[in-house]
PDB file of C-alpha atoms in Angstrom:
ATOM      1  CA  UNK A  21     102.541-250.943 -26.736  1.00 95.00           C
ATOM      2  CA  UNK A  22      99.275-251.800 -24.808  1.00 95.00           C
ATOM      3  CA  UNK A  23      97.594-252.832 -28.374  1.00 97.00           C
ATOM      4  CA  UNK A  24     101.043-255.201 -28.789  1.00 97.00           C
ATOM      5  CA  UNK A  25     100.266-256.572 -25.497  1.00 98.00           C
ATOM      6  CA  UNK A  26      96.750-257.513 -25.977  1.00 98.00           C
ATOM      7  CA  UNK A  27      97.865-259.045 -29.256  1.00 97.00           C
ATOM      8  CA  UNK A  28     100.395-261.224 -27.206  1.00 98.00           C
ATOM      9  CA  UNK A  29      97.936-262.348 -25.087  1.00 98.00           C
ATOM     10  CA  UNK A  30      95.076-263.228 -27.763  1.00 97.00           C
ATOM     11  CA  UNK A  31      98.230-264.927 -29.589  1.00 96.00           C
ATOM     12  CA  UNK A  32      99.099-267.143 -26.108  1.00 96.00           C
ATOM     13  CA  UNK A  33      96.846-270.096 -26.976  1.00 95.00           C
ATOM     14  CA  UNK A  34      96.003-273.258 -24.667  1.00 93.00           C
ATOM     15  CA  UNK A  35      98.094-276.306 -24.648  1.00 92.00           C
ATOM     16  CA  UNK A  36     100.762-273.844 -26.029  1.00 93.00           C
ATOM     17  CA  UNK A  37     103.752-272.139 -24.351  1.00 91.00           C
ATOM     18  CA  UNK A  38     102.600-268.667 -23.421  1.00 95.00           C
ATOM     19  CA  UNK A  39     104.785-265.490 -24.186  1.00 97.00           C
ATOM     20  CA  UNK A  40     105.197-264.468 -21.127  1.00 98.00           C
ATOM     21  CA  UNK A  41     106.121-260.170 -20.407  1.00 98.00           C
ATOM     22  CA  UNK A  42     108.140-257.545 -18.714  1.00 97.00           C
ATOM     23  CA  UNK A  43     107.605-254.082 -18.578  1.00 97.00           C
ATOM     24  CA  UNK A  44     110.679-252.086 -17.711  1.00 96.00           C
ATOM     25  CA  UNK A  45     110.992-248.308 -16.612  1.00 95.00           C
ATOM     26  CA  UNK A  46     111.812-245.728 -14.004  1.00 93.00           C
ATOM     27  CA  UNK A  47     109.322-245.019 -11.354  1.00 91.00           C
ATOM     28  CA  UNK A  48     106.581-242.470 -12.440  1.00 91.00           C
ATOM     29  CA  UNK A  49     106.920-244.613 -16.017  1.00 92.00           C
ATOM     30  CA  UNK A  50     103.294-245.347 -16.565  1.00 92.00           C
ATOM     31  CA  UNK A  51     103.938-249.557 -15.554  1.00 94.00           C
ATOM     32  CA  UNK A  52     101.237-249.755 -12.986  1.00 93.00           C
ATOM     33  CA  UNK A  53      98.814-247.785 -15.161  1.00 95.00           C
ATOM     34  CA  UNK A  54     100.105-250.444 -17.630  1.00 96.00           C
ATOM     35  CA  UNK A  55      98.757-253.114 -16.226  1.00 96.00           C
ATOM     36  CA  UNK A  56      96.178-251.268 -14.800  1.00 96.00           C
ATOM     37  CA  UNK A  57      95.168-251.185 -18.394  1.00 97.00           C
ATOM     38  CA  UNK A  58      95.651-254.534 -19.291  1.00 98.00           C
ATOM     39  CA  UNK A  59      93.261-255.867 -16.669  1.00 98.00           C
ATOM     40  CA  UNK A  60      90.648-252.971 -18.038  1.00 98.00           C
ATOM     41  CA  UNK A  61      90.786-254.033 -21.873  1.00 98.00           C
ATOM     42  CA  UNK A  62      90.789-257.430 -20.975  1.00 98.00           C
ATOM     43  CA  UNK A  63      87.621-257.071 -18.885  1.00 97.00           C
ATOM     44  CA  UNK A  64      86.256-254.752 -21.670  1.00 97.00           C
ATOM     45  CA  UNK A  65      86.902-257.598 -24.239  1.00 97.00           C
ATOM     46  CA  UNK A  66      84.249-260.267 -24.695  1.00 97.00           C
ATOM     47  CA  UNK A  67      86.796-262.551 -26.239  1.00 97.00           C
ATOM     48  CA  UNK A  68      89.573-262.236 -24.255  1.00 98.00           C
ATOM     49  CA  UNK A  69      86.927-262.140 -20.772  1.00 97.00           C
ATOM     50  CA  UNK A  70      86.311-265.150 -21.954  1.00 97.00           C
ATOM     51  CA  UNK A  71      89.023-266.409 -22.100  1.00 97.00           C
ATOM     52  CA  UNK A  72      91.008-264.460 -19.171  1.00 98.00           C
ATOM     53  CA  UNK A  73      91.052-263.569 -15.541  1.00 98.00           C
ATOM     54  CA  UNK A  74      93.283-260.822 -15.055  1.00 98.00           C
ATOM     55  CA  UNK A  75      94.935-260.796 -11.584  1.00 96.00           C
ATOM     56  CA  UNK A  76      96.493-257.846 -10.688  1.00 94.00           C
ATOM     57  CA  UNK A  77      98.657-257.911  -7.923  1.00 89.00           C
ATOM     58  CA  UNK A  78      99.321-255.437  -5.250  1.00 71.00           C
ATOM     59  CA  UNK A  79     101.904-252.991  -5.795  1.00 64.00           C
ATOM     60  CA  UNK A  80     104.018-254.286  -3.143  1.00 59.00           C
ATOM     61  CA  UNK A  81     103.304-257.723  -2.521  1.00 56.00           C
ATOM     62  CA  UNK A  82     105.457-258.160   0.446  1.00 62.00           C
ATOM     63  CA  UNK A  83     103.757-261.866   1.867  1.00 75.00           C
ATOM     64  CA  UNK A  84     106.237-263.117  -0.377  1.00 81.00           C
ATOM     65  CA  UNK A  85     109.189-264.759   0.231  1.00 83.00           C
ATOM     66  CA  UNK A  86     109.461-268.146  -0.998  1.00 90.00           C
ATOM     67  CA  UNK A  87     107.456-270.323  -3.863  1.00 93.00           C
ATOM     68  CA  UNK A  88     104.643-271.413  -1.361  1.00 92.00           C
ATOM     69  CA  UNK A  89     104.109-267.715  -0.673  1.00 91.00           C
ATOM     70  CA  UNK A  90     104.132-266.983  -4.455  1.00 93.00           C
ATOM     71  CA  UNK A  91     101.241-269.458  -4.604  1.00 94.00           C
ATOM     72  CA  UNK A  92      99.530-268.747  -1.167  1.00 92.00           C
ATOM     73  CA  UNK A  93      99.375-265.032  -2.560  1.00 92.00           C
ATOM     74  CA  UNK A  94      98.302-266.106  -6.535  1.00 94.00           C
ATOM     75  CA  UNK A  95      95.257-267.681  -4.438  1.00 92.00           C
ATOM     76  CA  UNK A  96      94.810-264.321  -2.298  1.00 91.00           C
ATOM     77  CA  UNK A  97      94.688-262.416  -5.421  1.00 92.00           C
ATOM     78  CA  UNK A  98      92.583-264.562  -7.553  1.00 94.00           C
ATOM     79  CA  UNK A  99      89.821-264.397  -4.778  1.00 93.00           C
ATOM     80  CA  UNK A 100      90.203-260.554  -4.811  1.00 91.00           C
ATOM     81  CA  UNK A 101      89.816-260.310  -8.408  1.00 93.00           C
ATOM     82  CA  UNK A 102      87.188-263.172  -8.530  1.00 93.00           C
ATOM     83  CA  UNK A 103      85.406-261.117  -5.340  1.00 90.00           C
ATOM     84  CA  UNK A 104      85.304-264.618  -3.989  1.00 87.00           C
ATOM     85  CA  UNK A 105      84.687-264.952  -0.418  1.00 77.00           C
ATOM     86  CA  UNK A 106      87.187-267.687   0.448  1.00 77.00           C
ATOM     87  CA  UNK A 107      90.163-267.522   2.582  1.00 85.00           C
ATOM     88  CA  UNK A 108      91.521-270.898   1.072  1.00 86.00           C
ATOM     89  CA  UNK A 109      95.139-269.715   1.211  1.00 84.00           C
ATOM     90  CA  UNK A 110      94.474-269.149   4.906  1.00 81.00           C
ATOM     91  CA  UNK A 111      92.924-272.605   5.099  1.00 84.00           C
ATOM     92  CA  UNK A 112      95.674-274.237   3.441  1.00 85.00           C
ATOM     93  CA  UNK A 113      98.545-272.762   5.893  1.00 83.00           C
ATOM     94  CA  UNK A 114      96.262-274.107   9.054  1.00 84.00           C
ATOM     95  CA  UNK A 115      97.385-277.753   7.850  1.00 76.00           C
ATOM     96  CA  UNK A 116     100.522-276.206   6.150  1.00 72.00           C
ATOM     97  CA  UNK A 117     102.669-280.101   5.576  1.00 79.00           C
ATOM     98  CA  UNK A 118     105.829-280.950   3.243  1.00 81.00           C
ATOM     99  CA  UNK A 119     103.696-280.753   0.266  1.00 88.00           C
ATOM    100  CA  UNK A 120     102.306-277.147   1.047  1.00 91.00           C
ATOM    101  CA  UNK A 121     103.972-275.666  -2.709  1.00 92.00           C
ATOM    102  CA  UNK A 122     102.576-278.233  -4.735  1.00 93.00           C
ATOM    103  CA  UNK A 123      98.960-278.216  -2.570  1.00 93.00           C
ATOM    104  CA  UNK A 124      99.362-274.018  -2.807  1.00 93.00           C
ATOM    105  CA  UNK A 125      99.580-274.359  -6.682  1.00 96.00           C
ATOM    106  CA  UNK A 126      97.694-276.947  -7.175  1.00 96.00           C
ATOM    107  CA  UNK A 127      94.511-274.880  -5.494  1.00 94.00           C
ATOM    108  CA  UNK A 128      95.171-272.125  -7.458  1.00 95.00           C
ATOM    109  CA  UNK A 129      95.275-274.204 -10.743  1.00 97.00           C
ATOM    110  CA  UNK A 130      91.635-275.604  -9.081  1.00 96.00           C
ATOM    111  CA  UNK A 131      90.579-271.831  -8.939  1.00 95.00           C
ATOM    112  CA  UNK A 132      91.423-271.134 -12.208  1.00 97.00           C
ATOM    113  CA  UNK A 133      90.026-274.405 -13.754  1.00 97.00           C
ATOM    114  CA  UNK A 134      86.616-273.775 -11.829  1.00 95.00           C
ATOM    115  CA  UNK A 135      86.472-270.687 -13.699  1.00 96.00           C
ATOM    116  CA  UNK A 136      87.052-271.732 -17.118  1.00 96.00           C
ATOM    117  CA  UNK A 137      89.539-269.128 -17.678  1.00 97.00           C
ATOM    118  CA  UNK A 138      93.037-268.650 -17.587  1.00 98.00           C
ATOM    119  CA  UNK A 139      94.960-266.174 -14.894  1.00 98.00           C
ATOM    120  CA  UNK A 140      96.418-263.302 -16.325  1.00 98.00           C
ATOM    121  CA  UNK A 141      98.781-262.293 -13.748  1.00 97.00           C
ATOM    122  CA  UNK A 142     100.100-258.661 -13.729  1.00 97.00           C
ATOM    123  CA  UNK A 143     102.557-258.333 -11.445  1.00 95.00           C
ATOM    124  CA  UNK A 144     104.377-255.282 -10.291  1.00 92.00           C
ATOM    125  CA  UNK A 145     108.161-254.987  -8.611  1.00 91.00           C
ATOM    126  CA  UNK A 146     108.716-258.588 -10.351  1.00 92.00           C
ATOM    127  CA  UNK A 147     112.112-257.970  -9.985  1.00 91.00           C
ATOM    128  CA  UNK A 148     111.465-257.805  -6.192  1.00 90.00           C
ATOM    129  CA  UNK A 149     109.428-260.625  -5.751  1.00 90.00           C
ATOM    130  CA  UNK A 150     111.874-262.713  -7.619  1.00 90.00           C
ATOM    131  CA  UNK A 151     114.603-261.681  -5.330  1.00 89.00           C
ATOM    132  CA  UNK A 152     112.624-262.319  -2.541  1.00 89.00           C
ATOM    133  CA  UNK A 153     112.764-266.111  -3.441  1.00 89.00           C
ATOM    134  CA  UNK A 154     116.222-266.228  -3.230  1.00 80.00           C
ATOM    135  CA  UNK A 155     116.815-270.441  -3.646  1.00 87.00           C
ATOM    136  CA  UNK A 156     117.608-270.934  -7.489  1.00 88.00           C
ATOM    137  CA  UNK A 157     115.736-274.124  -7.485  1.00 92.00           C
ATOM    138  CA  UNK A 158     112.107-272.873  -6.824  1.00 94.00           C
ATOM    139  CA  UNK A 159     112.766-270.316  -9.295  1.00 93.00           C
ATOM    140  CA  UNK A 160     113.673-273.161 -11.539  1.00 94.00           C
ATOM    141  CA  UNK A 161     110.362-274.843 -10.828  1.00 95.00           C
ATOM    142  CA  UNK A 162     108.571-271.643 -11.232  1.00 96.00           C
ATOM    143  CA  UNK A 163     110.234-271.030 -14.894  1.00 95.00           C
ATOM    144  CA  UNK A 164     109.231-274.838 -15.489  1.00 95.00           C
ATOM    145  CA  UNK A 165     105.868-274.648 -14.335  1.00 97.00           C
ATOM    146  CA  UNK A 166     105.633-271.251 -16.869  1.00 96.00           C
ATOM    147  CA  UNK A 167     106.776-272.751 -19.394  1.00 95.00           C
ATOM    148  CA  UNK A 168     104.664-275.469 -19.942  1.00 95.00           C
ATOM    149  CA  UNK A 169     101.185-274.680 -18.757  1.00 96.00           C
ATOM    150  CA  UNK A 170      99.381-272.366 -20.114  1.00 96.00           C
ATOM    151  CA  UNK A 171      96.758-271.946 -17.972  1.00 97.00           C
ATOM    152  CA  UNK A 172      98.820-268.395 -16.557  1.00 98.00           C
ATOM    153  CA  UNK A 173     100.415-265.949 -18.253  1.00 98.00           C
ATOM    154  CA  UNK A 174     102.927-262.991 -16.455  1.00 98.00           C
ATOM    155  CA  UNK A 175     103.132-259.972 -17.319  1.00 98.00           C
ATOM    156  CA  UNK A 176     105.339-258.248 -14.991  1.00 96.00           C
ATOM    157  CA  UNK A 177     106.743-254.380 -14.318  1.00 95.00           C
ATOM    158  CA  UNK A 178     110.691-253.708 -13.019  1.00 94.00           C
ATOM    159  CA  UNK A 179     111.482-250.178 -12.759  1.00 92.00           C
ATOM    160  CA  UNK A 180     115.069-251.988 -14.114  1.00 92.00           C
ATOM    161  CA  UNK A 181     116.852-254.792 -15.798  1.00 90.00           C
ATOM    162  CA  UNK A 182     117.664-256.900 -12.697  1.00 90.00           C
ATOM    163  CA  UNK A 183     120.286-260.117 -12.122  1.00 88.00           C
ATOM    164  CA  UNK A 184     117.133-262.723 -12.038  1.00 88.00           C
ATOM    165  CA  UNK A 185     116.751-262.123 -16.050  1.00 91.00           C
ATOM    166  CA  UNK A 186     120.081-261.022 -17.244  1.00 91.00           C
ATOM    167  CA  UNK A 187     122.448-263.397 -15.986  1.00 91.00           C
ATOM    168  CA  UNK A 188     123.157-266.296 -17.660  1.00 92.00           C
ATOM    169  CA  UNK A 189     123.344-268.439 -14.788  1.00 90.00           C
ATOM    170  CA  UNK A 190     119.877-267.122 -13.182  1.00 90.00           C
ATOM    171  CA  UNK A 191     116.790-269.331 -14.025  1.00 90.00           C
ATOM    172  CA  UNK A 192     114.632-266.376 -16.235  1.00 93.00           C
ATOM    173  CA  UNK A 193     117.437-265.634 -17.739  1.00 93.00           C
ATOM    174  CA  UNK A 194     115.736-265.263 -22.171  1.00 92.00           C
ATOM    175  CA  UNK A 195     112.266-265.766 -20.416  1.00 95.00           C
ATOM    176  CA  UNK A 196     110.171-262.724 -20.675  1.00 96.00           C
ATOM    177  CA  UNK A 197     109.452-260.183 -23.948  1.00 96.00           C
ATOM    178  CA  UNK A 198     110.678-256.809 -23.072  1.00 96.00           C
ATOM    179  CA  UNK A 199     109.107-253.526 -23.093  1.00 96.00           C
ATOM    180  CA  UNK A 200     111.036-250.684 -22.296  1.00 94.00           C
ATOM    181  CA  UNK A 201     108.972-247.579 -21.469  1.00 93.00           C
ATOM    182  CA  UNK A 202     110.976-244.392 -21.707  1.00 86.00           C
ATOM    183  CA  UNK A 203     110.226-240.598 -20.880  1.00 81.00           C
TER     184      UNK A 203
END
C-alpha cells in the first residue's frame, strides 16, 4: 500500500488534476504511521524531495473550524515542516478583513511557490476536520480549489467512512482513492 501511494504521488503531475487519498481504519490501524511514512520516503527520495514538501499535520488539528482556519493552519504547518521562523498566519489574522480565505490561501500558495515544491499534505482525522467546516459552500470551494491546482495533494486518514464522502449530496462525495487498512 505505501509503495501504491508513492506511485500515486510520482503519477500526480503539474498542471494536472492530482489523485488525491484517504486512508481508512480503526484506531490502532497503522494510519498515522502511514503518513508518518509517506513524509519519510518522500524526504528519503531525491526525486520526489524535489518535487514535494510533505506537511504533516497534527494529529488533532483542532484550530480548525472554518476554510480560513484550514488555510491559517496549512500556513502553520508548512512553516513547521519548512522549520521556517515565520508566524505569517499570525500576521495575517492581526489585519484579518473580508478577504482573509482567499489572502490565507493565497500565502500559503506564496509559501509553496517560494519553495519550488508542491505541499504534500497528510492529514489525519480528515473526517473531523471536514465536519468541523460545517457550511457546504467552503467545502465546495475547497473540492474546487483541489481539483484544479496541483500545487497540493491530500492524503488524508478517517478511522471510518464518514457523511462528507459518501453522500451524494456532500461536496467530496467520488473525491478521494480509498485505502482500507484492516487487522
Amino acid at each position: 500500500m505505501l509503495d501504491t501511494l508513492l506511485d500515486i504521488i510520482r503519477g500526480n503531475k503539474t498542471g494536472h488534476p492530482q489523485q488525491h487519498c484517504l486512508l481508512i481504519g480503526a484506531r490502532g490501524m497503522g494510519k498515522t504511521t502511514t503518513l508518518w511514512a509517506i513524509a519519510h520516503r518522500v524526504n528519503r527520495d531525491p526525486v520526489l524531495a524535489s518535487e514535494w514538501q510533505p506537511v504533516v499535520f497534527d494529529e488533532e488539528s483542532r484550530r480548525v473550524g472554518d476554510l480560513v482556519d484550514f488555510w491559517l493552519e496549512c500556513i502553520r504547518q508548512w512553516e513547521h515542516a519548512t522549520q521556517s521562523p515565520g508566524e505569517t498566519a499570525d500576521r495575517l489574522l492581526v489585519d484579518a478583513s473580508v478577504d482573509i480565505e482567499e489572502r490565507a490561501r493565497e500565502t500559503f500558495l506564496e509559501l509553496v511557490d517560494q519553495s519550488r515544491r508542491r505541499a504534500l499534505l497528510l492529514i489525519d482525522n480528515l473526517n473531523e476536520l471536514l465536519r468541523s467546516i460545517s457550511d457546504p459552500e467552503p467545502l465546495h470551494r475547497l473540492r474546487a480549489f483541489l481539483m484544479r491546482d496541483s500545487r497540493v495533494m491530500v492524503i488524508g486518514g478517517a478511522t471510518r467512512y464518514f457523511e462528507e464522502i459518501t453522500s451524494v449530496d456532500q461536496p467530496f462525495y467520488d473525491f478521494f482513492r480509498y485505502f482500507e487498512l484492516r487487522p
